[in-house]
PDB file of C-alpha atoms in Angstrom:
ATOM      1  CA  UNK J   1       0.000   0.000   0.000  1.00 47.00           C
ATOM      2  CA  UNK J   2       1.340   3.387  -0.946  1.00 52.00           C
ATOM      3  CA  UNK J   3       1.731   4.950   2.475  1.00 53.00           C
ATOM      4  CA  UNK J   4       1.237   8.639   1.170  1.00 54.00           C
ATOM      5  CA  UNK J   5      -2.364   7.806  -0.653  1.00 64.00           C
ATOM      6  CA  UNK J   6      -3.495   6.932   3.411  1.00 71.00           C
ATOM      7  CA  UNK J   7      -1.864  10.233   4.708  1.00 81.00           C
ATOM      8  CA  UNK J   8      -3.835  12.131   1.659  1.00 86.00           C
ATOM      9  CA  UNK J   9      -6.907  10.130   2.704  1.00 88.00           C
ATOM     10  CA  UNK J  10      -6.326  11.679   6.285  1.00 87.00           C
ATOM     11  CA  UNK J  11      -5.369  14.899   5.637  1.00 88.00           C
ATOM     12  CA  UNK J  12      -8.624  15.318   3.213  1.00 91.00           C
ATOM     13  CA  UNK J  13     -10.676  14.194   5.692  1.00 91.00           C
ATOM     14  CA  UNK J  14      -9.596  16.317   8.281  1.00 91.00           C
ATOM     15  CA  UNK J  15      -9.767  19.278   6.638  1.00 92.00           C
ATOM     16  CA  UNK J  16     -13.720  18.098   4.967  1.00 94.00           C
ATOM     17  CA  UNK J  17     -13.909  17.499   8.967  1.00 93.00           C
ATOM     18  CA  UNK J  18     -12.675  21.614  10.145  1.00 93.00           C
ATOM     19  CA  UNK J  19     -14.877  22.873   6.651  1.00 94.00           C
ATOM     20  CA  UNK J  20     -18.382  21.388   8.298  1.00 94.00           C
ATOM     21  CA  UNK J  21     -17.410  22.697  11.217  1.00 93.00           C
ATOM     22  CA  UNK J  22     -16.825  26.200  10.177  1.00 94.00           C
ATOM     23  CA  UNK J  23     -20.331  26.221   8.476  1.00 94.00           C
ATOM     24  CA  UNK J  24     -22.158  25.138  11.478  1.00 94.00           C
ATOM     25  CA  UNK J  25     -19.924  27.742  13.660  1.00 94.00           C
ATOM     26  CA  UNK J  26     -21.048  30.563  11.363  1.00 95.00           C
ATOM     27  CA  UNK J  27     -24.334  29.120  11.015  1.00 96.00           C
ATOM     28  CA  UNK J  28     -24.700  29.391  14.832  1.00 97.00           C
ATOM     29  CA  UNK J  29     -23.077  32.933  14.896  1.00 97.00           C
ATOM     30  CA  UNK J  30     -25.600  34.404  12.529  1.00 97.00           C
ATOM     31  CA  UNK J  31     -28.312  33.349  14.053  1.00 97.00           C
ATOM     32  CA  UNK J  32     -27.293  33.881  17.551  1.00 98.00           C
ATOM     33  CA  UNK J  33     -26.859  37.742  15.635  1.00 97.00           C
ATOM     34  CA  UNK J  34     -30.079  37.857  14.772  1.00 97.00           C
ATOM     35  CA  UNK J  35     -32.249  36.125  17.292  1.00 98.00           C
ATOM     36  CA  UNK J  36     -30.728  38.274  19.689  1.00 97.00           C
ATOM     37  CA  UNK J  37     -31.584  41.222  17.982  1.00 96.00           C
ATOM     38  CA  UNK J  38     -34.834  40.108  17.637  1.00 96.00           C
ATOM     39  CA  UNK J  39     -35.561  38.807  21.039  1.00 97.00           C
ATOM     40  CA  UNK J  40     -32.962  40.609  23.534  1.00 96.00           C
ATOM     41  CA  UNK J  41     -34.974  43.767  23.374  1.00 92.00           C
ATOM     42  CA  UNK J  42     -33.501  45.215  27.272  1.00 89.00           C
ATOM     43  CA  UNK J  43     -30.137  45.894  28.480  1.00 89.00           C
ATOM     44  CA  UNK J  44     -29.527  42.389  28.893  1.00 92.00           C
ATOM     45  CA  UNK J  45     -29.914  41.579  33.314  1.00 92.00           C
ATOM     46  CA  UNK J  46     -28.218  38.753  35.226  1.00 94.00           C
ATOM     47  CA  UNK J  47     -30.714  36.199  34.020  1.00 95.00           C
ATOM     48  CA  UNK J  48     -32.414  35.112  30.838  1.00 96.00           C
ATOM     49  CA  UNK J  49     -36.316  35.458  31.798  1.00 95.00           C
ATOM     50  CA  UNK J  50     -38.093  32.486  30.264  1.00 96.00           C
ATOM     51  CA  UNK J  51     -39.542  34.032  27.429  1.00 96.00           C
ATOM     52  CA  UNK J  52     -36.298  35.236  26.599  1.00 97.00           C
ATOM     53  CA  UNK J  53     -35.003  31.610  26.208  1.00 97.00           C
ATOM     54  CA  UNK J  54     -37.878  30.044  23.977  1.00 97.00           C
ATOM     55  CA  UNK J  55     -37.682  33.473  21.997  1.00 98.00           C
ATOM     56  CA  UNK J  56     -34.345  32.568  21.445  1.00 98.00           C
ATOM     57  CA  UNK J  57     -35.087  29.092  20.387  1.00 97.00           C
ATOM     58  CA  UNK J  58     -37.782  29.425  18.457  1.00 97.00           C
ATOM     59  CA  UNK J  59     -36.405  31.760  16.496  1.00 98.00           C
ATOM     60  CA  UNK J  60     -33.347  30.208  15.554  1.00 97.00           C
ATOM     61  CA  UNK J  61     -35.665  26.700  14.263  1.00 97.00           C
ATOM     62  CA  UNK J  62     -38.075  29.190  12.779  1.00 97.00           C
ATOM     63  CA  UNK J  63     -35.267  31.140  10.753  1.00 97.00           C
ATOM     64  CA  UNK J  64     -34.226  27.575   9.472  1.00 96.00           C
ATOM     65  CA  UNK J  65     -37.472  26.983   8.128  1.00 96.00           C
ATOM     66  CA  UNK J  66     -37.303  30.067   6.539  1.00 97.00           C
ATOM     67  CA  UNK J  67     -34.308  29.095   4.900  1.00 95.00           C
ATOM     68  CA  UNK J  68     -35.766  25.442   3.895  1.00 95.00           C
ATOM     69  CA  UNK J  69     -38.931  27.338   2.306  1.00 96.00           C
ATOM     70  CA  UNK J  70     -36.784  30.351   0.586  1.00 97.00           C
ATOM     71  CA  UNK J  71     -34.532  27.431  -0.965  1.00 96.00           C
ATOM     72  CA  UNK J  72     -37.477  25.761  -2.072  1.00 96.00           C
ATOM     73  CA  UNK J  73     -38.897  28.224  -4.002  1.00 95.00           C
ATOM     74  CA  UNK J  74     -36.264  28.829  -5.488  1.00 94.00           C
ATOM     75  CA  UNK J  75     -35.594  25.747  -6.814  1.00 93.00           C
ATOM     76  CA  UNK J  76     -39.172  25.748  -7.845  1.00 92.00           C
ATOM     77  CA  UNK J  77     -38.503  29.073  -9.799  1.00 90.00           C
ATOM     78  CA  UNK J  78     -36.151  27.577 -11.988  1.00 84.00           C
ATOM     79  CA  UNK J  79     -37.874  24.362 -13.195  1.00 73.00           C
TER      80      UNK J  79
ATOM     81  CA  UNK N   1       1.824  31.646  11.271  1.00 49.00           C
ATOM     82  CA  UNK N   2       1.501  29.618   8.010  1.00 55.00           C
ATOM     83  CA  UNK N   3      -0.418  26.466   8.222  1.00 54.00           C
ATOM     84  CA  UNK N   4       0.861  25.183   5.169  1.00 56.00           C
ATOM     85  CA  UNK N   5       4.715  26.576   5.927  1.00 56.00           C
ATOM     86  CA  UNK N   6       7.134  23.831   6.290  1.00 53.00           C
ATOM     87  CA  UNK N   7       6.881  21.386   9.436  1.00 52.00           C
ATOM     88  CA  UNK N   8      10.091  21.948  12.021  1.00 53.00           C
ATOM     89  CA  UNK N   9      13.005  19.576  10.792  1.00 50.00           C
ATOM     90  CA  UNK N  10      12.574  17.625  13.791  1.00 50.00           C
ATOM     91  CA  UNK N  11       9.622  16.151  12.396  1.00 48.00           C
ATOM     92  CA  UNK N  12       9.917  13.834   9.317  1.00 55.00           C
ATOM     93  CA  UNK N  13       7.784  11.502   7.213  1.00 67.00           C
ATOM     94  CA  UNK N  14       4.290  12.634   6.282  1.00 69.00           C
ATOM     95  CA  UNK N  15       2.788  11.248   9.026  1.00 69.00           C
ATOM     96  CA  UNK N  16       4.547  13.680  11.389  1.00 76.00           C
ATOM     97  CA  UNK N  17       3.976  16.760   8.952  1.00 84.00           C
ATOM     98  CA  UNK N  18       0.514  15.870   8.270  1.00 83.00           C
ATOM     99  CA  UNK N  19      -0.331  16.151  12.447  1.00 86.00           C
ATOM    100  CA  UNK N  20       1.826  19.161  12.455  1.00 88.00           C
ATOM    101  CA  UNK N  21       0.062  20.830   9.573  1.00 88.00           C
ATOM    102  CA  UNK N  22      -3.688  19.558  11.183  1.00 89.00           C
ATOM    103  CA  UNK N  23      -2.940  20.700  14.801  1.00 91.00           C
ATOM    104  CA  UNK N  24      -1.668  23.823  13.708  1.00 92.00           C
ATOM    105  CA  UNK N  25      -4.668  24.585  11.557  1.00 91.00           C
ATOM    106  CA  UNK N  26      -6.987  23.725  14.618  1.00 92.00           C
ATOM    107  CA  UNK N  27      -5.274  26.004  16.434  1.00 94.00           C
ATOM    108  CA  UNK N  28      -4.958  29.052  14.273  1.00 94.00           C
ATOM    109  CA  UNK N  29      -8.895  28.201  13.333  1.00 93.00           C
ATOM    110  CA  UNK N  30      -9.732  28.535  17.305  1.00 94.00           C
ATOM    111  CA  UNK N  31      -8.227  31.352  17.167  1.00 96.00           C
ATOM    112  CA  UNK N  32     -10.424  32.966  14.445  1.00 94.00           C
ATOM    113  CA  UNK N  33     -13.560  31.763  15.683  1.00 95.00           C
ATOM    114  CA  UNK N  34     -12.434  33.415  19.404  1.00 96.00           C
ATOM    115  CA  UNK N  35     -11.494  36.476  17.517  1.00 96.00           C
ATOM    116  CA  UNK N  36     -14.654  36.892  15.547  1.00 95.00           C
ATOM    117  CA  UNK N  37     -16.846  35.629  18.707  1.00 97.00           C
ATOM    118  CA  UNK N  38     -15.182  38.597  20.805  1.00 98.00           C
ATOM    119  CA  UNK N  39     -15.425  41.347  18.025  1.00 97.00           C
ATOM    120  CA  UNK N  40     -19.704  40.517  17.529  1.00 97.00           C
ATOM    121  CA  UNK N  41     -19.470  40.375  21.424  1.00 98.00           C
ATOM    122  CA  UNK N  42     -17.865  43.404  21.543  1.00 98.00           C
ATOM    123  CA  UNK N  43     -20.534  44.986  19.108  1.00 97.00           C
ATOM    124  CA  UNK N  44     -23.434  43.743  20.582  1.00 97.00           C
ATOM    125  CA  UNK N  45     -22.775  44.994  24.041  1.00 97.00           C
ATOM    126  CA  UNK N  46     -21.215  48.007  23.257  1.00 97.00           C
ATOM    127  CA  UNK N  47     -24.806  49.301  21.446  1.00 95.00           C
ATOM    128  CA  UNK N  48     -26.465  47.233  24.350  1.00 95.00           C
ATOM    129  CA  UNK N  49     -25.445  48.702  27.055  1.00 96.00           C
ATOM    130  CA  UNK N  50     -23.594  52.361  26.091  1.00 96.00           C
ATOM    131  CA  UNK N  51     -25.877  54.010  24.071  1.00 94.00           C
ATOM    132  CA  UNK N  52     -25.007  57.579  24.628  1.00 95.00           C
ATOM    133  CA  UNK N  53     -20.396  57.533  25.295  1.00 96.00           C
ATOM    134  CA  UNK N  54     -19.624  59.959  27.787  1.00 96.00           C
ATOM    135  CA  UNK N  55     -15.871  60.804  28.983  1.00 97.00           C
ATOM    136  CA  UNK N  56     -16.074  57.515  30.874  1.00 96.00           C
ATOM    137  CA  UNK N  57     -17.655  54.494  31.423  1.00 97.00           C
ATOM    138  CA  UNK N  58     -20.128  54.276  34.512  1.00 96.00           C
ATOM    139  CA  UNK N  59     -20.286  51.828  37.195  1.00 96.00           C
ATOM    140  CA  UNK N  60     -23.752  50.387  35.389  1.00 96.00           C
ATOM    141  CA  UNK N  61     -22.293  50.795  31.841  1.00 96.00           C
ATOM    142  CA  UNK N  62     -19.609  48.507  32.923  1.00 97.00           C
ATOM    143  CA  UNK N  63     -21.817  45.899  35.085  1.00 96.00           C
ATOM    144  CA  UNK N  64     -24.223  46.235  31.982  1.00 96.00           C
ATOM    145  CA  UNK N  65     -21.286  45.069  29.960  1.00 97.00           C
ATOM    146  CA  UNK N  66     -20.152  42.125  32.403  1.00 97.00           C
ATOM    147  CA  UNK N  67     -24.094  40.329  32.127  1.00 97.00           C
ATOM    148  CA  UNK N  68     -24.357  41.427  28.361  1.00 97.00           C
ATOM    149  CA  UNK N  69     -21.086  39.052  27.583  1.00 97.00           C
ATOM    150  CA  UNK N  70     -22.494  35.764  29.784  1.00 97.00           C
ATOM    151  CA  UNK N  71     -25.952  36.300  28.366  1.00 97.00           C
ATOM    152  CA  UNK N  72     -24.346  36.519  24.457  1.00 98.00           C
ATOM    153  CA  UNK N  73     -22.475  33.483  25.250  1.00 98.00           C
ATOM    154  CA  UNK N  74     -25.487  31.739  26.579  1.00 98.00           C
ATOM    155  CA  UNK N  75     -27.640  32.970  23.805  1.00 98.00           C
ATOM    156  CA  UNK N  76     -24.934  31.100  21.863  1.00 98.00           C
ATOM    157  CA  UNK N  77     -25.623  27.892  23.824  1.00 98.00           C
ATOM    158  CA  UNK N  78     -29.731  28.064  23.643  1.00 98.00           C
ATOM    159  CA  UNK N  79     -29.070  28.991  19.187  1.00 98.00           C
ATOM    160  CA  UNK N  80     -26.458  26.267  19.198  1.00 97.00           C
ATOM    161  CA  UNK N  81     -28.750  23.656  20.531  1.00 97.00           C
ATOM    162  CA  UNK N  82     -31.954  25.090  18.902  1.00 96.00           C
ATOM    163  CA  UNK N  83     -29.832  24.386  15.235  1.00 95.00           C
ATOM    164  CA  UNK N  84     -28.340  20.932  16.926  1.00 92.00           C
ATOM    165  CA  UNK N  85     -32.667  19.692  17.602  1.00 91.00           C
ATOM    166  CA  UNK N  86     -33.306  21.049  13.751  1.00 83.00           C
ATOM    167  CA  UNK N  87     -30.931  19.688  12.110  1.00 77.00           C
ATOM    168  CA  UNK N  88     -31.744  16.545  10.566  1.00 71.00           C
ATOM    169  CA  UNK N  89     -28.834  13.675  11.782  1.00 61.00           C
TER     170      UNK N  89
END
């Protein structure tokens, strides 16, 4: 067995490893952005109140299904 | 640093340069993410809690400050796990 082809093999997946994690770390950044925006409306106190928290939540599933129905009519647009 | 510079010469063989090369990347990535964490931190609390600068800051400019950063980083924690439920495994 060529003992550079494995290295390669390692190397690629490493880095396809880093790249999905880079998406999902900006993915999480932008919507932490703009949920809190959205639901942070106060000078922020020493406690999340409990609407704060499923504000939070809900709005970062509800901006993915956003995305999901943006992307779909797209698609839909360009049969 | 260059992540793709030349491993030290005590370390030969691909092996040894390909763990250099990946733990130096992890580390100089870390240190983006911390950097661009801090400067949207840094944003976010700054129009948060000074809205009108004077010479200094106050005593509740600067405690306003202290909760702004733990509640941004647990804001990060309740989106993070919001996305982690959604996403489909």
């Amino acid at each position: 067995m060529d003992p550079s082809s494995g290295s390669t093999a390692e190397l690629q997946s490493f880095l396809e490893q880093e790249k999905q994690k880079a998406v999902l770390n900006e993915l999480v950044g932008k919507l932490t952005d703009v949920c809190w925006e959205k639901c942070i409306t106060y000078a922020p106190g020493s406690k999340f109140s409990s609407g704060e928290v499923s504000c939070l939540s809900n709005c970062a599933q509800r901006y993915l299904d956003t995305s999901t129905l943006i992307l779909r009519r797209f698609q839909n647009m360009q049969r | 640093m260059d992540p793709f510079g030349a491993p030290p010469s005590s370390l030969s063989g691909t092996q040894a340069s390909n763990e250099h090369m990946m733990g130096q990347l992890k580390q100089q990535l870390a240190q983006a993410y911390a950097e661009e964490f801090f400067s949207t931190v840094r944003d976010k609390c700054f129009t948060k809690c000074v809205p009108k600068p004077s010479t200094s800051l106050s005593g509740s400019e600067s405690s306003c400050i202290t909760k702004c950063v733990e509640r941004y980083i647990e804001a990060t924690g309740i989106v993070s796990r919001a996305v982690f439920t959604a996403l489909p495994r």
